[in-house]
Short mmCIF file of C-alpha atoms and ligand atoms in Angstrom, two decimals:
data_model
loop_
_atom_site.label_atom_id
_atom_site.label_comp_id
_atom_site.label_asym_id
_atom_site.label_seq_id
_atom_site.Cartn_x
_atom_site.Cartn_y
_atom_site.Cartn_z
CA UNK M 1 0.00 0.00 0.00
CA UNK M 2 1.10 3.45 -0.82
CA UNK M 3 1.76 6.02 1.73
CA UNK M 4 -2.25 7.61 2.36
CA UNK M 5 -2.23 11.64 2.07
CA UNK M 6 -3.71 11.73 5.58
CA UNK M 7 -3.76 9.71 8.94
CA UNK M 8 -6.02 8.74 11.91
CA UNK M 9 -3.58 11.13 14.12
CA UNK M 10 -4.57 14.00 11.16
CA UNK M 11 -8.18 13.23 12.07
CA UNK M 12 -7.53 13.12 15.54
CA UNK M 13 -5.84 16.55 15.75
CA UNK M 14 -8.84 17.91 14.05
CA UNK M 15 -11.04 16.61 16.33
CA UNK M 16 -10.01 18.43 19.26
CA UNK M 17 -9.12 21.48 17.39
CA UNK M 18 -13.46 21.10 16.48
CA UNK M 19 -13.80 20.27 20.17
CA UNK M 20 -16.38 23.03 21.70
CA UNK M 21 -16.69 25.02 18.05
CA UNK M 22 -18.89 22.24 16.21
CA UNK M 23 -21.76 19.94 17.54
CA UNK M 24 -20.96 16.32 18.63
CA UNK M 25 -24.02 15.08 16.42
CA UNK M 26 -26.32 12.75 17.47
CA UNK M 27 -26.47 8.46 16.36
CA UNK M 28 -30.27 7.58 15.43
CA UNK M 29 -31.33 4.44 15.01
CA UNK M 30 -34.88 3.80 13.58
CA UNK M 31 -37.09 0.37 14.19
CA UNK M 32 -38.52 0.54 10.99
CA UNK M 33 -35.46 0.84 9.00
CA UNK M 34 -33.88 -2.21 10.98
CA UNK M 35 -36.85 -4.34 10.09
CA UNK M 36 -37.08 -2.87 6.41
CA UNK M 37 -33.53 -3.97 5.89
CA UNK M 38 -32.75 -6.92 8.27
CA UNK M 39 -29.25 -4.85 9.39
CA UNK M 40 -28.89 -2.71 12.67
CA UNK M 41 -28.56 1.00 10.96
CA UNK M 42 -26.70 3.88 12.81
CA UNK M 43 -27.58 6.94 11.38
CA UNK M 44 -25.07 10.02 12.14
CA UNK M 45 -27.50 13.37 11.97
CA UNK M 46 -25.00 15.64 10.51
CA UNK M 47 -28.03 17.35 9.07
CA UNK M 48 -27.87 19.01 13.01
CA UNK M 49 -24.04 20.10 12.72
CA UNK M 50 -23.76 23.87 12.59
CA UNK M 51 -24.39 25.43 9.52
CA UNK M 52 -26.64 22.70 8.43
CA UNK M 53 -24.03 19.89 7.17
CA UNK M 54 -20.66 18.05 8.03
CA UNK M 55 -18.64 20.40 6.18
CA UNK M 56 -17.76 22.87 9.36
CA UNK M 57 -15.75 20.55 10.27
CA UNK M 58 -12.86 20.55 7.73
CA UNK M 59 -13.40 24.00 6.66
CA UNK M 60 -12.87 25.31 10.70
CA UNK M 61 -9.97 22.59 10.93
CA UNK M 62 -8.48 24.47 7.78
CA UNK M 63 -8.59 28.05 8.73
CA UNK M 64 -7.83 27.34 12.28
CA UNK M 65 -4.00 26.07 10.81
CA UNK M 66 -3.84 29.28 9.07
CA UNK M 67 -0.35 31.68 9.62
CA UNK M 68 -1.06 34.87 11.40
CA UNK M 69 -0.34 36.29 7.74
CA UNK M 70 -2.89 33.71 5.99
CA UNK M 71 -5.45 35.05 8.80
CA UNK M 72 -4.70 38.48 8.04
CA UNK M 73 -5.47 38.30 4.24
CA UNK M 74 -8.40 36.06 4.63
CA UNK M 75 -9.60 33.07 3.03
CA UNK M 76 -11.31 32.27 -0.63
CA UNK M 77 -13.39 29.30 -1.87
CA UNK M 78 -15.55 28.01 -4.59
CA UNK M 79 -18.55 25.74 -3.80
CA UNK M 80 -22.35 25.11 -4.54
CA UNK M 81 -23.25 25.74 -0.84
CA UNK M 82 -22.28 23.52 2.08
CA UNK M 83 -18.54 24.54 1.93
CA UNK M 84 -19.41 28.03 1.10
CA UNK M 85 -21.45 28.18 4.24
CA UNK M 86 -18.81 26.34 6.10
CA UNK M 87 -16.21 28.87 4.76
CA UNK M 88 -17.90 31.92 5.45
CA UNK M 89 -18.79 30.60 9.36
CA UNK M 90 -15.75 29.33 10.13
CA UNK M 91 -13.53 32.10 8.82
CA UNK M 92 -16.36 34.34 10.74
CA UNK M 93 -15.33 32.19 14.48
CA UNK M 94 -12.13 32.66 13.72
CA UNK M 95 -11.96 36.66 12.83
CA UNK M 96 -10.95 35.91 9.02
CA UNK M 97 -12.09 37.81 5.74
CA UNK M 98 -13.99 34.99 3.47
CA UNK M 99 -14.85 35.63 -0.21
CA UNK M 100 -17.01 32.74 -2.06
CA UNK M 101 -17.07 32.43 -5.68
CA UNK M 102 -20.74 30.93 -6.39
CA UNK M 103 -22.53 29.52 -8.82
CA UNK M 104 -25.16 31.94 -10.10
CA UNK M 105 -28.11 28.77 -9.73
CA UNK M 106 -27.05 27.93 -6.21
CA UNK M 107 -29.88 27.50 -4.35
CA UNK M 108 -31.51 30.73 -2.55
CA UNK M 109 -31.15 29.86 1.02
CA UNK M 110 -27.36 28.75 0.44
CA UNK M 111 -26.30 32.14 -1.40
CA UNK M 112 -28.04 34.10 1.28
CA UNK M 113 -26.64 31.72 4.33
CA UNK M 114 -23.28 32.47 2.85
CA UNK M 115 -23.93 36.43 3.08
CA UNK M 116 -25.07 36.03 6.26
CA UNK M 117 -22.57 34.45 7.98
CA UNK M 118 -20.59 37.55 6.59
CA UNK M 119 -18.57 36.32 3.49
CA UNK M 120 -18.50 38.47 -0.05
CA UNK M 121 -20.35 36.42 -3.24
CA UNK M 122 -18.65 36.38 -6.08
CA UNK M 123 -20.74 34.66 -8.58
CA UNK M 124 -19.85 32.78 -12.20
CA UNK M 125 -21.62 30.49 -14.48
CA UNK M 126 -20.79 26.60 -13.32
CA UNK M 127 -21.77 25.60 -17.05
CA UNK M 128 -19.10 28.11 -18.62
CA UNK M 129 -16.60 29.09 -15.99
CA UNK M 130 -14.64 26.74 -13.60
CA UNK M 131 -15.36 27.62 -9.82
CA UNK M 132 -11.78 26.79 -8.94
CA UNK M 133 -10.15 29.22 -11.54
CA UNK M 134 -12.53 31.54 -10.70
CA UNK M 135 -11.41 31.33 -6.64
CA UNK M 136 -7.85 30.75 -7.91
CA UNK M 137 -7.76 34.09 -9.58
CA UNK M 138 -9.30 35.98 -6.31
CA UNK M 139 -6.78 33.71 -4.53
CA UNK M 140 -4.01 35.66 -6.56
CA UNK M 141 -5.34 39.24 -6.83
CA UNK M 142 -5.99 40.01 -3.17
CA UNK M 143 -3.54 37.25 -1.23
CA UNK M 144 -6.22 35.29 -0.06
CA UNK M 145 -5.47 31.41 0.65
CA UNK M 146 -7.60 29.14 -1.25
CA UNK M 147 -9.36 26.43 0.86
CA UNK M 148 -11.17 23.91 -1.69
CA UNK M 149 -14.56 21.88 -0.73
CA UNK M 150 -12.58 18.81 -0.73
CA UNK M 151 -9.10 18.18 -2.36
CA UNK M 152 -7.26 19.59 0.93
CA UNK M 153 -5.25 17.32 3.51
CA UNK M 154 -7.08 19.60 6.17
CA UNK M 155 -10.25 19.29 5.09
CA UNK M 156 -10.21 15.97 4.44
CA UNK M 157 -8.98 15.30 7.86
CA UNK M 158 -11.51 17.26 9.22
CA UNK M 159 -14.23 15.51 7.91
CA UNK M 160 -13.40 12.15 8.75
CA UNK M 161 -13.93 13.84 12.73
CA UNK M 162 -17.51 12.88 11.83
CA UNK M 163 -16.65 9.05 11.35
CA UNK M 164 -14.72 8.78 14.86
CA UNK M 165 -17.44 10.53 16.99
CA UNK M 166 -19.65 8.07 15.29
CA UNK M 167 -17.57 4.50 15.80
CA UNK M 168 -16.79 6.32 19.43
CA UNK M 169 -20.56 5.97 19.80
CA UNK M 170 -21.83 3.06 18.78
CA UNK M 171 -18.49 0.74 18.73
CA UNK M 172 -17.27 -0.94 15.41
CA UNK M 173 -18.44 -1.33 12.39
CA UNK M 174 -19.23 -4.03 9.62
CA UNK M 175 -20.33 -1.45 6.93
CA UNK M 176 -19.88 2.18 6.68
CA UNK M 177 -21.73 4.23 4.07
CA UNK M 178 -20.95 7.86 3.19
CA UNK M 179 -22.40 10.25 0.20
CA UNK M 180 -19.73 11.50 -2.55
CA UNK M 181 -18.96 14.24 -3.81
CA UNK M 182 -15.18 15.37 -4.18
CA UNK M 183 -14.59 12.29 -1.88
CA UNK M 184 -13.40 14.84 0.91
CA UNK M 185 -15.71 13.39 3.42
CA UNK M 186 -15.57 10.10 1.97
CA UNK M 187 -11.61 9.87 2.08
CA UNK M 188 -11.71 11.57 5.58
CA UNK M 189 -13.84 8.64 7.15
CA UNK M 190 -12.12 5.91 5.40
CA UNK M 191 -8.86 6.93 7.32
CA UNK M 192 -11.14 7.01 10.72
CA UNK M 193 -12.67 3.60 9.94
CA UNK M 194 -9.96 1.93 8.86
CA UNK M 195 -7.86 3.01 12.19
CA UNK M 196 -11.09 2.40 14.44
CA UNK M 197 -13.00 -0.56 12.83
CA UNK M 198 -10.26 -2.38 10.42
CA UNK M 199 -12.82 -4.89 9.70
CA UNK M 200 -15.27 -2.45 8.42
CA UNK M 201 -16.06 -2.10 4.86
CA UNK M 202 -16.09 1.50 2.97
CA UNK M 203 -18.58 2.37 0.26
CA UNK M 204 -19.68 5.21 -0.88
CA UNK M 205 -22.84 6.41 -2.48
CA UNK M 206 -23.11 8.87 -5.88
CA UNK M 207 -25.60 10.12 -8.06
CA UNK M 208 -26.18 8.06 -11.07
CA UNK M 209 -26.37 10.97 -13.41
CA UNK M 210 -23.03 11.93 -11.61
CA UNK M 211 -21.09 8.35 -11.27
CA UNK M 212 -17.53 9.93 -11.75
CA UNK M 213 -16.01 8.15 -8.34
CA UNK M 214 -17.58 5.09 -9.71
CA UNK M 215 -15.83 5.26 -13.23
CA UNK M 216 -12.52 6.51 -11.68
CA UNK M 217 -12.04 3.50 -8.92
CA UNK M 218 -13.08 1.09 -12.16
CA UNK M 219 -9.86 3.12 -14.05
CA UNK M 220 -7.38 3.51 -11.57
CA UNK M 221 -7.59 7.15 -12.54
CA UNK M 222 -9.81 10.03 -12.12
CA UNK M 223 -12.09 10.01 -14.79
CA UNK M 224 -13.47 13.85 -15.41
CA UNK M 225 -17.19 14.58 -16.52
CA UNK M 226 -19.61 17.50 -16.94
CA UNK M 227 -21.50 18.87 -14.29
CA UNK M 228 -24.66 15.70 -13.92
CA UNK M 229 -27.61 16.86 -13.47
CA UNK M 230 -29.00 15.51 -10.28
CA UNK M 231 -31.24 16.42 -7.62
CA UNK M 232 -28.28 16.20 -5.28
CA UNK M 233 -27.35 19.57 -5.83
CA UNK M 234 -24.13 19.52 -3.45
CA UNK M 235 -22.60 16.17 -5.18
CA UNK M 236 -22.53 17.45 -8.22
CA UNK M 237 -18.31 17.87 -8.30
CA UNK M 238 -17.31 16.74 -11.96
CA UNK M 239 -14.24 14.84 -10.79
CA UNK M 240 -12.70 13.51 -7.26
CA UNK M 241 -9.78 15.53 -5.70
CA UNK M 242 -6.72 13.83 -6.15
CA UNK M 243 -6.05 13.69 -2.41
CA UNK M 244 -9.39 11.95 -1.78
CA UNK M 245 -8.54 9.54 -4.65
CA UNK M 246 -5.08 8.71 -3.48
CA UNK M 247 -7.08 7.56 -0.13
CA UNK M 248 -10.46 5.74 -2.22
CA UNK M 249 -8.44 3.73 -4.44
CA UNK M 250 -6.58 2.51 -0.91
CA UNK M 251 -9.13 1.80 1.30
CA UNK M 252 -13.04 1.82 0.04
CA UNK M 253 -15.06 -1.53 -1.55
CA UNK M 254 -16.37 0.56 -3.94
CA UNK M 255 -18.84 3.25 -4.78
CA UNK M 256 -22.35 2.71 -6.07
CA UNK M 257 -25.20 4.85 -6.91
CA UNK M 258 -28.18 5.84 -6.88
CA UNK M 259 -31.11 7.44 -8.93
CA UNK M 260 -32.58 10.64 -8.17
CA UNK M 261 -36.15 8.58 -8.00
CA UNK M 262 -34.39 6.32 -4.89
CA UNK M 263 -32.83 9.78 -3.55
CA UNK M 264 -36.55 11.18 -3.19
CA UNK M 265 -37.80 7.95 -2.06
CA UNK M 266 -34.83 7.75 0.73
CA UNK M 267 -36.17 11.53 1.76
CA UNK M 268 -39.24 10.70 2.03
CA UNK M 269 -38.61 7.83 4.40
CA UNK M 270 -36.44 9.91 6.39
CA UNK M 271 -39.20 12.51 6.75
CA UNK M 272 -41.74 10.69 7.22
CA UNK M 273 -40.22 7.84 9.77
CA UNK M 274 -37.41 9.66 11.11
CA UNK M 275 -39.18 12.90 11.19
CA UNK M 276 -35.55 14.26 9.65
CA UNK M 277 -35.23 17.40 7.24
CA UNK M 278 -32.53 16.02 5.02
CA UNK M 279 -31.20 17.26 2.02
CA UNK M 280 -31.13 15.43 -1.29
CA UNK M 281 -26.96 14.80 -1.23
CA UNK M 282 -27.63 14.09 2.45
CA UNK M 283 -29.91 10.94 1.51
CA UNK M 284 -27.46 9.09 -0.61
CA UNK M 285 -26.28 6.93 1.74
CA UNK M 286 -29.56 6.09 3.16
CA UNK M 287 -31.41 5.65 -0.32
CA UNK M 288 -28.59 2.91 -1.54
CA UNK M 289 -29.32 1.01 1.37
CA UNK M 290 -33.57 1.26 1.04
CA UNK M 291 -33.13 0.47 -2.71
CA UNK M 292 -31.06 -2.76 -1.96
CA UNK M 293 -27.29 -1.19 -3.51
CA UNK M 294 -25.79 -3.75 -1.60
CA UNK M 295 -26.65 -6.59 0.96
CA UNK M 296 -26.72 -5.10 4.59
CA UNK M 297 -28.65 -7.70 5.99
CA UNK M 298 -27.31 -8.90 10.01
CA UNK M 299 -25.00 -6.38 10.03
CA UNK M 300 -24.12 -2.95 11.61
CA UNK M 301 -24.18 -0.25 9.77
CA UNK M 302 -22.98 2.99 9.79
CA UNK M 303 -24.67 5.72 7.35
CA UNK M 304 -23.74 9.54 7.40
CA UNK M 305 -26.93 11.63 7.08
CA UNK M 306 -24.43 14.55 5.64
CA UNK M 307 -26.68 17.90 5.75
CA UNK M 308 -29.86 19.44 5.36
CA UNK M 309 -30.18 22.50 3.83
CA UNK M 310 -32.81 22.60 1.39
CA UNK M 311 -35.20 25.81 0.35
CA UNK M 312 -38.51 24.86 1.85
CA UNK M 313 -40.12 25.15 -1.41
CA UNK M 314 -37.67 22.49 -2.99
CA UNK M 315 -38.51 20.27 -0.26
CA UNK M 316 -41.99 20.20 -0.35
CA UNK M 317 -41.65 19.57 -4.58
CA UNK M 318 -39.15 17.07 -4.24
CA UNK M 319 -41.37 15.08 -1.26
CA UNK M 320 -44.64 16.10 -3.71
CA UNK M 321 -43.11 14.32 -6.65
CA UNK M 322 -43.02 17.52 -8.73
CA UNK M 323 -39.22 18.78 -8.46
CA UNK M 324 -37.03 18.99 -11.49
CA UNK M 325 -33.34 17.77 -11.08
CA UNK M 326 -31.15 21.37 -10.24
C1 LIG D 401 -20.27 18.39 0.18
C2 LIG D 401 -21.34 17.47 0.54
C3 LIG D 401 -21.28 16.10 0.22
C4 LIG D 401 -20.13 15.51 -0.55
O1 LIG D 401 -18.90 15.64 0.14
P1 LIG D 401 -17.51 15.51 -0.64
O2 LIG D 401 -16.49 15.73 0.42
O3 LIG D 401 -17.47 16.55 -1.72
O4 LIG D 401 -17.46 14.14 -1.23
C5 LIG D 401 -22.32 15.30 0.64
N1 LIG D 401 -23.38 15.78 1.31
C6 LIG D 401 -23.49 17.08 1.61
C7 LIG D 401 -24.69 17.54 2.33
C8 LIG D 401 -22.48 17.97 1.24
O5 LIG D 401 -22.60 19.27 1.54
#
């Protein structure tokens, strides 16, 4: 095995940098969901972590390792919400600047979460312009330091903080199941699981419209598409980070996916039963499992719930059966 990018000592340094600045989200387990499946499910509710998703966490592990000069000039990112968001309230805690390049289309409530945690918008065309050159170039003119949604040691490491608290919790593992995106958190938890739980398998869940990480563990290489058009509006990265690959190729089973009809099906389960306001991207997990991705029956599962921001409006289309794909 090749040297991995990041270690469960990276993780664990995180974790108690995070320590009393991000929530220790709760396990759920739900009855029905054990008896629709046959497996014992454990269900980490990062759709309760500040800001609304697991992406605090390596964003404020990021800007907390910042120089005094890095602090000074302030911090730049690209994203379709979450790690904007998790940008613009982390660099707020810790008394940095924080521009976000956006996509125009991003959903209401993210742009104006963004703004009101206090970072400057910046917004560009995700069909025409690339987000990253776009922060890249902001990066350059004004000093800032770029922090990416995912392809960052830090941020990876920060996000596999939510895979510990959960194994800490509820004890090892046979299975653990985590959304894709970049692979940031995906990478992050494989580190944690495979330190905590060796015996625990990795897989993680994609959109099928947007089966990139799928293609590029099938190639050995990262395979590159355009932006899918999927209902889960914050996994729709075109590529994995390299750093996240380095770590996927290593350690997960696989990744599988899912179609935006199972997505909206796995929400409305987890509304309905587990009374849970979850975002599309947030179900992934959940939906591979309740459309019988892969056989979880007798065991113990782990499955990251990863956020829950949603306009209300979306919501109530998606669970009415009328929503579009973003
Ligand atoms: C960013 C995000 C993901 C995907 O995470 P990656 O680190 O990009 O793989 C999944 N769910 C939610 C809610 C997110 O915000």
């Amino acid at each position: 095995m090749n040297e991995l990018p990041i270690s469960f000592d990276d993780v664990a340094r995180a974790h108690e940098r995070l320590h009393g600045v991000v929530h220790r989200t709760p396990v759920w387990t739900s009855a029905t969901a054990d008896a629709l499946t046959g497996a014992r499910l454990f269900f980490k509710c990062e759709h309760l972590q500040r800001m609304g998703a697991f992406k605090i966490r390596g964003a404020y592990n990021a800007i907390a390792q910042f120089t005094p000069q890095q602090r000074n000039a302030g911090v730049v990112t690209f994203s379709s919400g979450n790690h904007a968001q998790a940008i613009a309230l982390a660099a707020r805690l810790l008394g940095v600047r924080a521009v976000v390049a956006m996509p125009a289309d991003a959903p209401q409530a993210k742009r104006d979460a963004t703004r009101g945690y206090g970072a400057e918008v910046r917004s560009y065309d995700r069909y025409a312009e690339d987000g990253q050159a776009v922060a890249s170039q902001l990066a350059r003119e004004d000093g800032l330091t770029l922090i990416p949604p995912f392809d960052h040691l830090h941020v990876m490491a920060g996000q596999g903080t939510a895979a510990k608290e959960l194994i800490e919790d509820v004890g090892e593992l046979d299975l653990l199941l985590t959304p894709v995106g970049g692979g940031g958190l995906l990478s992050g938890c494989a580190v944690t699981a495979r330190a905590m739980s060796p015996a625990c398998r990795i897989v993680g869940v994609e959109p099928e419209a947007g089966n990139d990480g799928q293609r590029s563990l099938a190639a050995g290489a990262i395979v590159r598409i355009e932006t899918p058009r999927t209902v889960a509006d914050a996994a729709q990265s075109r590529y994995l980070g390299e750093h996240p690959f380095q770590v996927l190729r290593q350690l997960v089973q696989g990744i599988l996916t899912v179609t935006d009809g199972e997505i909206v099906e796995a929400m409305r389960f987890v509304a309905g039963r587990m009374k849970a306001v979850v975002e599309p991207t947030g179900c992934l997990a959940v939906a591979a499992v309740l459309a019988n991705k892969i056989d979880v029956r007798g065991q113990r599962v782990g499955i990251v719930l990863s956020g829950g921001n949603v306009d209300m409006a979306r919501y109530a289309a998606l669970l009415a059966g009328g929503a579009q794909p973003a």
